[in-house]
PDB file of C-alpha atoms in Angstrom:
ATOM      1  CA  UNK A   1      -0.021  -0.048  -0.025  1.00 46.00           C
ATOM      2  CA  UNK A   2       2.768   2.458   0.898  1.00 45.00           C
ATOM      3  CA  UNK A   3       4.252   1.949  -2.726  1.00 49.00           C
ATOM      4  CA  UNK A   4       1.021   3.242  -4.288  1.00 47.00           C
ATOM      5  CA  UNK A   5       1.538   6.936  -3.761  1.00 58.00           C
ATOM      6  CA  UNK A   6       5.042   6.604  -5.198  1.00 56.00           C
ATOM      7  CA  UNK A   7       3.733   4.824  -8.240  1.00 51.00           C
ATOM      8  CA  UNK A   8       1.012   7.540  -8.670  1.00 55.00           C
ATOM      9  CA  UNK A   9       3.618  10.278  -8.320  1.00 47.00           C
ATOM     10  CA  UNK A  10       5.829   8.462 -10.978  1.00 50.00           C
ATOM     11  CA  UNK A  11       2.897   8.200 -13.356  1.00 52.00           C
ATOM     12  CA  UNK A  12       1.957  11.931 -12.908  1.00 48.00           C
ATOM     13  CA  UNK A  13       5.570  12.963 -13.289  1.00 48.00           C
ATOM     14  CA  UNK A  14       5.795  10.902 -16.577  1.00 47.00           C
ATOM     15  CA  UNK A  15       2.576  12.416 -17.858  1.00 49.00           C
ATOM     16  CA  UNK A  16       3.845  15.838 -17.137  1.00 45.00           C
ATOM     17  CA  UNK A  17       7.065  15.163 -19.021  1.00 41.00           C
ATOM     18  CA  UNK A  18       5.229  13.831 -21.929  1.00 42.00           C
ATOM     19  CA  UNK A  19       3.055  16.779 -22.195  1.00 43.00           C
ATOM     20  CA  UNK A  20       6.047  19.118 -21.927  1.00 42.00           C
ATOM     21  CA  UNK A  21       7.831  17.343 -24.634  1.00 42.00           C
ATOM     22  CA  UNK A  22       4.674  17.460 -26.806  1.00 45.00           C
ATOM     23  CA  UNK A  23       4.356  21.363 -26.224  1.00 48.00           C
ATOM     24  CA  UNK A  24       8.077  21.683 -27.034  1.00 56.00           C
ATOM     25  CA  UNK A  25       7.666  19.737 -30.342  1.00 83.00           C
ATOM     26  CA  UNK A  26       4.448  21.163 -31.594  1.00 90.00           C
ATOM     27  CA  UNK A  27       4.219  24.902 -30.630  1.00 94.00           C
ATOM     28  CA  UNK A  28       2.071  27.599 -31.974  1.00 91.00           C
ATOM     29  CA  UNK A  29       3.758  30.863 -32.847  1.00 94.00           C
ATOM     30  CA  UNK A  30       2.412  34.382 -32.767  1.00 94.00           C
ATOM     31  CA  UNK A  31       0.645  36.300 -35.641  1.00 96.00           C
ATOM     32  CA  UNK A  32       2.864  38.413 -37.831  1.00 97.00           C
ATOM     33  CA  UNK A  33       3.352  42.185 -37.423  1.00 97.00           C
ATOM     34  CA  UNK A  34       0.729  44.116 -39.365  1.00 98.00           C
ATOM     35  CA  UNK A  35       0.988  47.355 -41.207  1.00 98.00           C
ATOM     36  CA  UNK A  36      -1.664  50.007 -40.742  1.00 98.00           C
ATOM     37  CA  UNK A  37      -3.104  49.176 -44.145  1.00 98.00           C
ATOM     38  CA  UNK A  38      -3.187  45.434 -43.114  1.00 98.00           C
ATOM     39  CA  UNK A  39      -5.142  46.087 -39.887  1.00 98.00           C
ATOM     40  CA  UNK A  40      -7.604  48.435 -41.861  1.00 98.00           C
ATOM     41  CA  UNK A  41      -8.310  45.989 -44.623  1.00 98.00           C
ATOM     42  CA  UNK A  42      -8.308  42.714 -42.486  1.00 97.00           C
ATOM     43  CA  UNK A  43     -10.955  44.589 -40.236  1.00 97.00           C
ATOM     44  CA  UNK A  44     -13.184  44.694 -43.528  1.00 97.00           C
ATOM     45  CA  UNK A  45     -12.354  41.235 -44.802  1.00 97.00           C
ATOM     46  CA  UNK A  46     -14.723  38.128 -44.225  1.00 95.00           C
ATOM     47  CA  UNK A  47     -13.988  36.519 -40.978  1.00 90.00           C
ATOM     48  CA  UNK A  48     -14.158  32.759 -39.899  1.00 82.00           C
ATOM     49  CA  UNK A  49     -13.743  31.349 -36.584  1.00 76.00           C
ATOM     50  CA  UNK A  50     -13.944  27.694 -37.689  1.00 69.00           C
ATOM     51  CA  UNK A  51     -10.240  27.151 -36.992  1.00 69.00           C
ATOM     52  CA  UNK A  52     -10.531  28.261 -33.361  1.00 69.00           C
ATOM     53  CA  UNK A  53     -12.725  25.351 -32.858  1.00 68.00           C
ATOM     54  CA  UNK A  54     -10.304  22.794 -34.233  1.00 80.00           C
ATOM     55  CA  UNK A  55      -6.876  23.113 -32.713  1.00 79.00           C
ATOM     56  CA  UNK A  56      -5.584  20.241 -34.974  1.00 83.00           C
ATOM     57  CA  UNK A  57      -5.715  22.719 -37.896  1.00 87.00           C
ATOM     58  CA  UNK A  58      -3.828  25.441 -36.125  1.00 89.00           C
ATOM     59  CA  UNK A  59      -0.622  27.125 -37.303  1.00 95.00           C
ATOM     60  CA  UNK A  60       2.355  25.531 -35.611  1.00 96.00           C
ATOM     61  CA  UNK A  61       6.032  24.977 -35.540  1.00 97.00           C
ATOM     62  CA  UNK A  62       6.922  21.188 -35.686  1.00 97.00           C
ATOM     63  CA  UNK A  63       9.480  18.717 -36.503  1.00 98.00           C
ATOM     64  CA  UNK A  64      10.482  18.462 -40.059  1.00 98.00           C
ATOM     65  CA  UNK A  65       9.238  15.237 -41.571  1.00 97.00           C
ATOM     66  CA  UNK A  66       8.955  16.488 -45.199  1.00 98.00           C
ATOM     67  CA  UNK A  67      12.247  15.260 -46.413  1.00 97.00           C
ATOM     68  CA  UNK A  68      13.261  18.811 -47.576  1.00 98.00           C
ATOM     69  CA  UNK A  69      16.078  20.323 -45.748  1.00 97.00           C
ATOM     70  CA  UNK A  70      16.827  23.613 -47.508  1.00 98.00           C
ATOM     71  CA  UNK A  71      15.522  26.554 -45.433  1.00 98.00           C
ATOM     72  CA  UNK A  72      12.835  28.590 -47.230  1.00 98.00           C
ATOM     73  CA  UNK A  73      11.585  25.618 -49.142  1.00 98.00           C
ATOM     74  CA  UNK A  74       7.770  25.360 -49.251  1.00 98.00           C
ATOM     75  CA  UNK A  75       5.990  21.990 -49.481  1.00 98.00           C
ATOM     76  CA  UNK A  76       2.305  21.806 -50.302  1.00 98.00           C
ATOM     77  CA  UNK A  77       0.583  18.628 -49.244  1.00 98.00           C
ATOM     78  CA  UNK A  78      -2.725  18.352 -51.193  1.00 96.00           C
ATOM     79  CA  UNK A  79      -4.052  15.345 -49.402  1.00 96.00           C
ATOM     80  CA  UNK A  80      -3.425  16.508 -45.872  1.00 96.00           C
ATOM     81  CA  UNK A  81      -4.342  20.128 -46.893  1.00 96.00           C
ATOM     82  CA  UNK A  82      -1.284  21.673 -45.188  1.00 98.00           C
ATOM     83  CA  UNK A  83       1.506  23.896 -46.357  1.00 98.00           C
ATOM     84  CA  UNK A  84       4.944  23.536 -44.768  1.00 98.00           C
ATOM     85  CA  UNK A  85       7.669  26.134 -44.697  1.00 98.00           C
ATOM     86  CA  UNK A  86      11.177  24.692 -44.004  1.00 98.00           C
ATOM     87  CA  UNK A  87      12.419  27.039 -41.078  1.00 98.00           C
ATOM     88  CA  UNK A  88      15.603  24.949 -40.742  1.00 98.00           C
ATOM     89  CA  UNK A  89      16.646  21.361 -41.562  1.00 98.00           C
ATOM     90  CA  UNK A  90      14.908  20.096 -38.446  1.00 98.00           C
ATOM     91  CA  UNK A  91      11.889  22.319 -38.149  1.00 98.00           C
ATOM     92  CA  UNK A  92       8.808  23.358 -40.316  1.00 98.00           C
ATOM     93  CA  UNK A  93       5.996  25.881 -39.964  1.00 98.00           C
ATOM     94  CA  UNK A  94       2.660  24.312 -40.806  1.00 98.00           C
ATOM     95  CA  UNK A  95      -0.203  26.283 -42.123  1.00 97.00           C
ATOM     96  CA  UNK A  96      -3.681  25.093 -43.092  1.00 96.00           C
ATOM     97  CA  UNK A  97      -4.719  25.551 -46.794  1.00 97.00           C
ATOM     98  CA  UNK A  98      -7.279  24.806 -49.290  1.00 97.00           C
ATOM     99  CA  UNK A  99      -5.858  22.927 -52.373  1.00 96.00           C
ATOM    100  CA  UNK A 100      -7.537  22.757 -55.766  1.00 92.00           C
ATOM    101  CA  UNK A 101     -10.653  20.627 -56.471  1.00 93.00           C
ATOM    102  CA  UNK A 102      -9.751  17.160 -57.357  1.00 88.00           C
ATOM    103  CA  UNK A 103     -10.193  17.778 -60.950  1.00 86.00           C
ATOM    104  CA  UNK A 104      -7.878  20.819 -60.839  1.00 91.00           C
ATOM    105  CA  UNK A 105      -5.145  19.670 -58.389  1.00 92.00           C
ATOM    106  CA  UNK A 106      -1.574  19.635 -59.720  1.00 93.00           C
ATOM    107  CA  UNK A 107       1.698  18.323 -58.510  1.00 95.00           C
ATOM    108  CA  UNK A 108       5.137  19.511 -59.356  1.00 97.00           C
ATOM    109  CA  UNK A 109       7.962  21.971 -58.635  1.00 98.00           C
ATOM    110  CA  UNK A 110       7.892  25.787 -59.032  1.00 98.00           C
ATOM    111  CA  UNK A 111       9.566  28.852 -57.714  1.00 98.00           C
ATOM    112  CA  UNK A 112       8.252  32.070 -56.124  1.00 98.00           C
ATOM    113  CA  UNK A 113       8.573  34.544 -59.045  1.00 98.00           C
ATOM    114  CA  UNK A 114       6.671  37.416 -57.642  1.00 98.00           C
ATOM    115  CA  UNK A 115       5.191  38.702 -54.303  1.00 98.00           C
ATOM    116  CA  UNK A 116       2.392  41.139 -54.101  1.00 98.00           C
ATOM    117  CA  UNK A 117       0.529  42.682 -51.135  1.00 98.00           C
ATOM    118  CA  UNK A 118      -3.210  42.937 -51.443  1.00 98.00           C
ATOM    119  CA  UNK A 119      -2.996  41.847 -55.055  1.00 98.00           C
ATOM    120  CA  UNK A 120      -5.580  42.385 -57.768  1.00 97.00           C
ATOM    121  CA  UNK A 121      -7.129  39.501 -59.570  1.00 95.00           C
ATOM    122  CA  UNK A 122      -7.402  38.862 -63.241  1.00 90.00           C
ATOM    123  CA  UNK A 123      -9.659  35.825 -63.748  1.00 85.00           C
ATOM    124  CA  UNK A 124      -8.204  33.181 -65.957  1.00 79.00           C
ATOM    125  CA  UNK A 125      -9.826  31.312 -68.825  1.00 81.00           C
ATOM    126  CA  UNK A 126     -11.237  28.507 -66.789  1.00 81.00           C
ATOM    127  CA  UNK A 127     -12.626  30.929 -64.171  1.00 83.00           C
ATOM    128  CA  UNK A 128     -14.316  32.847 -67.057  1.00 80.00           C
ATOM    129  CA  UNK A 129     -15.676  29.592 -68.512  1.00 84.00           C
ATOM    130  CA  UNK A 130     -17.238  28.758 -65.200  1.00 81.00           C
ATOM    131  CA  UNK A 131     -18.499  32.261 -64.451  1.00 80.00           C
ATOM    132  CA  UNK A 132     -18.864  34.173 -67.698  1.00 83.00           C
ATOM    133  CA  UNK A 133     -19.856  37.435 -65.864  1.00 80.00           C
ATOM    134  CA  UNK A 134     -16.708  37.902 -64.024  1.00 85.00           C
ATOM    135  CA  UNK A 135     -15.136  41.354 -64.367  1.00 87.00           C
ATOM    136  CA  UNK A 136     -11.895  41.798 -66.340  1.00 86.00           C
ATOM    137  CA  UNK A 137     -10.042  42.548 -63.136  1.00 91.00           C
ATOM    138  CA  UNK A 138     -10.910  42.796 -59.483  1.00 91.00           C
ATOM    139  CA  UNK A 139      -8.832  45.362 -57.633  1.00 96.00           C
ATOM    140  CA  UNK A 140      -6.946  44.354 -54.375  1.00 97.00           C
ATOM    141  CA  UNK A 141      -8.855  44.748 -51.183  1.00 97.00           C
ATOM    142  CA  UNK A 142     -10.775  42.821 -48.462  1.00 97.00           C
ATOM    143  CA  UNK A 143     -13.287  41.139 -50.851  1.00 94.00           C
ATOM    144  CA  UNK A 144     -10.693  40.079 -53.523  1.00 97.00           C
ATOM    145  CA  UNK A 145     -10.356  36.373 -53.961  1.00 96.00           C
ATOM    146  CA  UNK A 146      -6.575  36.514 -53.580  1.00 98.00           C
ATOM    147  CA  UNK A 147      -6.791  38.057 -50.055  1.00 98.00           C
ATOM    148  CA  UNK A 148      -3.978  39.825 -48.350  1.00 98.00           C
ATOM    149  CA  UNK A 149      -0.964  38.377 -50.191  1.00 98.00           C
ATOM    150  CA  UNK A 150      -0.197  36.776 -53.404  1.00 98.00           C
ATOM    151  CA  UNK A 151       2.897  34.409 -54.008  1.00 98.00           C
ATOM    152  CA  UNK A 152       3.175  33.963 -57.847  1.00 98.00           C
ATOM    153  CA  UNK A 153       4.574  30.480 -58.917  1.00 98.00           C
ATOM    154  CA  UNK A 154       6.794  30.336 -61.954  1.00 98.00           C
ATOM    155  CA  UNK A 155       8.112  27.355 -63.772  1.00 97.00           C
ATOM    156  CA  UNK A 156      11.659  26.301 -64.544  1.00 95.00           C
ATOM    157  CA  UNK A 157      11.861  28.613 -67.503  1.00 96.00           C
ATOM    158  CA  UNK A 158      10.834  31.617 -65.468  1.00 97.00           C
ATOM    159  CA  UNK A 159       7.135  31.603 -66.906  1.00 97.00           C
ATOM    160  CA  UNK A 160       4.101  32.428 -64.838  1.00 96.00           C
ATOM    161  CA  UNK A 161       2.238  29.198 -64.127  1.00 95.00           C
ATOM    162  CA  UNK A 162      -0.874  31.222 -63.303  1.00 93.00           C
ATOM    163  CA  UNK A 163      -0.968  29.284 -59.944  1.00 96.00           C
ATOM    164  CA  UNK A 164      -0.693  31.207 -56.779  1.00 97.00           C
ATOM    165  CA  UNK A 165      -0.397  30.770 -53.012  1.00 98.00           C
ATOM    166  CA  UNK A 166      -2.584  33.420 -51.732  1.00 98.00           C
ATOM    167  CA  UNK A 167      -5.112  34.524 -49.146  1.00 98.00           C
ATOM    168  CA  UNK A 168      -8.905  34.452 -49.472  1.00 97.00           C
ATOM    169  CA  UNK A 169     -12.126  36.238 -49.076  1.00 96.00           C
ATOM    170  CA  UNK A 170     -13.799  32.932 -48.245  1.00 95.00           C
ATOM    171  CA  UNK A 171     -11.898  31.941 -44.977  1.00 95.00           C
ATOM    172  CA  UNK A 172     -14.669  29.397 -43.948  1.00 93.00           C
ATOM    173  CA  UNK A 173     -13.705  27.223 -46.853  1.00 94.00           C
ATOM    174  CA  UNK A 174     -10.132  26.831 -45.947  1.00 95.00           C
ATOM    175  CA  UNK A 175      -9.335  23.112 -45.366  1.00 94.00           C
ATOM    176  CA  UNK A 176     -11.538  22.196 -48.295  1.00 95.00           C
ATOM    177  CA  UNK A 177     -10.545  21.465 -51.877  1.00 95.00           C
ATOM    178  CA  UNK A 178     -12.310  24.286 -53.613  1.00 93.00           C
ATOM    179  CA  UNK A 179     -10.012  26.213 -55.875  1.00 91.00           C
ATOM    180  CA  UNK A 180      -9.011  25.867 -59.575  1.00 91.00           C
ATOM    181  CA  UNK A 181      -5.470  24.824 -58.608  1.00 92.00           C
ATOM    182  CA  UNK A 182      -4.209  27.682 -56.631  1.00 96.00           C
ATOM    183  CA  UNK A 183      -3.331  27.256 -52.846  1.00 98.00           C
ATOM    184  CA  UNK A 184      -5.532  29.372 -50.478  1.00 98.00           C
ATOM    185  CA  UNK A 185      -4.640  30.254 -47.057  1.00 97.00           C
ATOM    186  CA  UNK A 186      -6.022  32.215 -44.139  1.00 97.00           C
ATOM    187  CA  UNK A 187      -5.182  35.865 -44.629  1.00 97.00           C
ATOM    188  CA  UNK A 188      -3.123  36.142 -41.270  1.00 97.00           C
ATOM    189  CA  UNK A 189      -1.223  32.982 -42.313  1.00 97.00           C
ATOM    190  CA  UNK A 190      -0.296  34.118 -45.865  1.00 98.00           C
ATOM    191  CA  UNK A 191       0.757  37.514 -44.378  1.00 98.00           C
ATOM    192  CA  UNK A 192       3.187  35.535 -42.093  1.00 98.00           C
ATOM    193  CA  UNK A 193       4.366  33.265 -44.877  1.00 98.00           C
ATOM    194  CA  UNK A 194       4.947  36.218 -47.196  1.00 98.00           C
ATOM    195  CA  UNK A 195       7.287  37.862 -44.779  1.00 98.00           C
ATOM    196  CA  UNK A 196       9.412  34.720 -44.582  1.00 98.00           C
ATOM    197  CA  UNK A 197       9.622  33.727 -48.244  1.00 98.00           C
ATOM    198  CA  UNK A 198      12.081  35.091 -50.742  1.00 98.00           C
ATOM    199  CA  UNK A 199      11.846  35.470 -54.536  1.00 98.00           C
ATOM    200  CA  UNK A 200      13.259  32.226 -55.973  1.00 98.00           C
ATOM    201  CA  UNK A 201      12.265  30.045 -53.177  1.00 98.00           C
ATOM    202  CA  UNK A 202      11.419  26.461 -54.262  1.00 98.00           C
ATOM    203  CA  UNK A 203       7.863  25.264 -53.978  1.00 98.00           C
ATOM    204  CA  UNK A 204       7.045  21.493 -54.047  1.00 98.00           C
ATOM    205  CA  UNK A 205       3.376  20.606 -54.575  1.00 98.00           C
ATOM    206  CA  UNK A 206       2.657  16.911 -53.726  1.00 96.00           C
TER     207      UNK A 206
END
């Protein structure tokens, strides 16, 4: 009987150690710094609180299991619906995304050829075919489909692929495959990623 409290203490200590290790392995990180313009436009943009109800979809820093070791590399996992930014050989930052619809998903390698804050949107041919009434160009702003930031993907010859990693004006759809091939992110997440990514960074879509 006298050994029972000691056993319980050992069990509690082990649980605390495991919990501490988990917290150290998978850790959230703060929102990025915002410009005055960002604050003003984000206040006008559509909001979604769905992610707050599902911590498994949260933005976190975690061990690097992508197989890519070069800092600055972006890996997009269509099936898992996450984007990973290689912070260092051992650590990645994970962000929730919306990949393309199954019929429009693609896989391959690209580079970041251009970066734009609050970009305008020029609908492509496929978007116009599906919605003929689209305007020629949608100016940047809180209701623009590209959201707060646009990272433009270029091919190995330096040509625009017309695919983007970008924010959204439909945050409630993040986590679902709904786009025509572009990678959508929560606006606050794409602002954070934008600040970390350099022109020429490698993007791997799986």
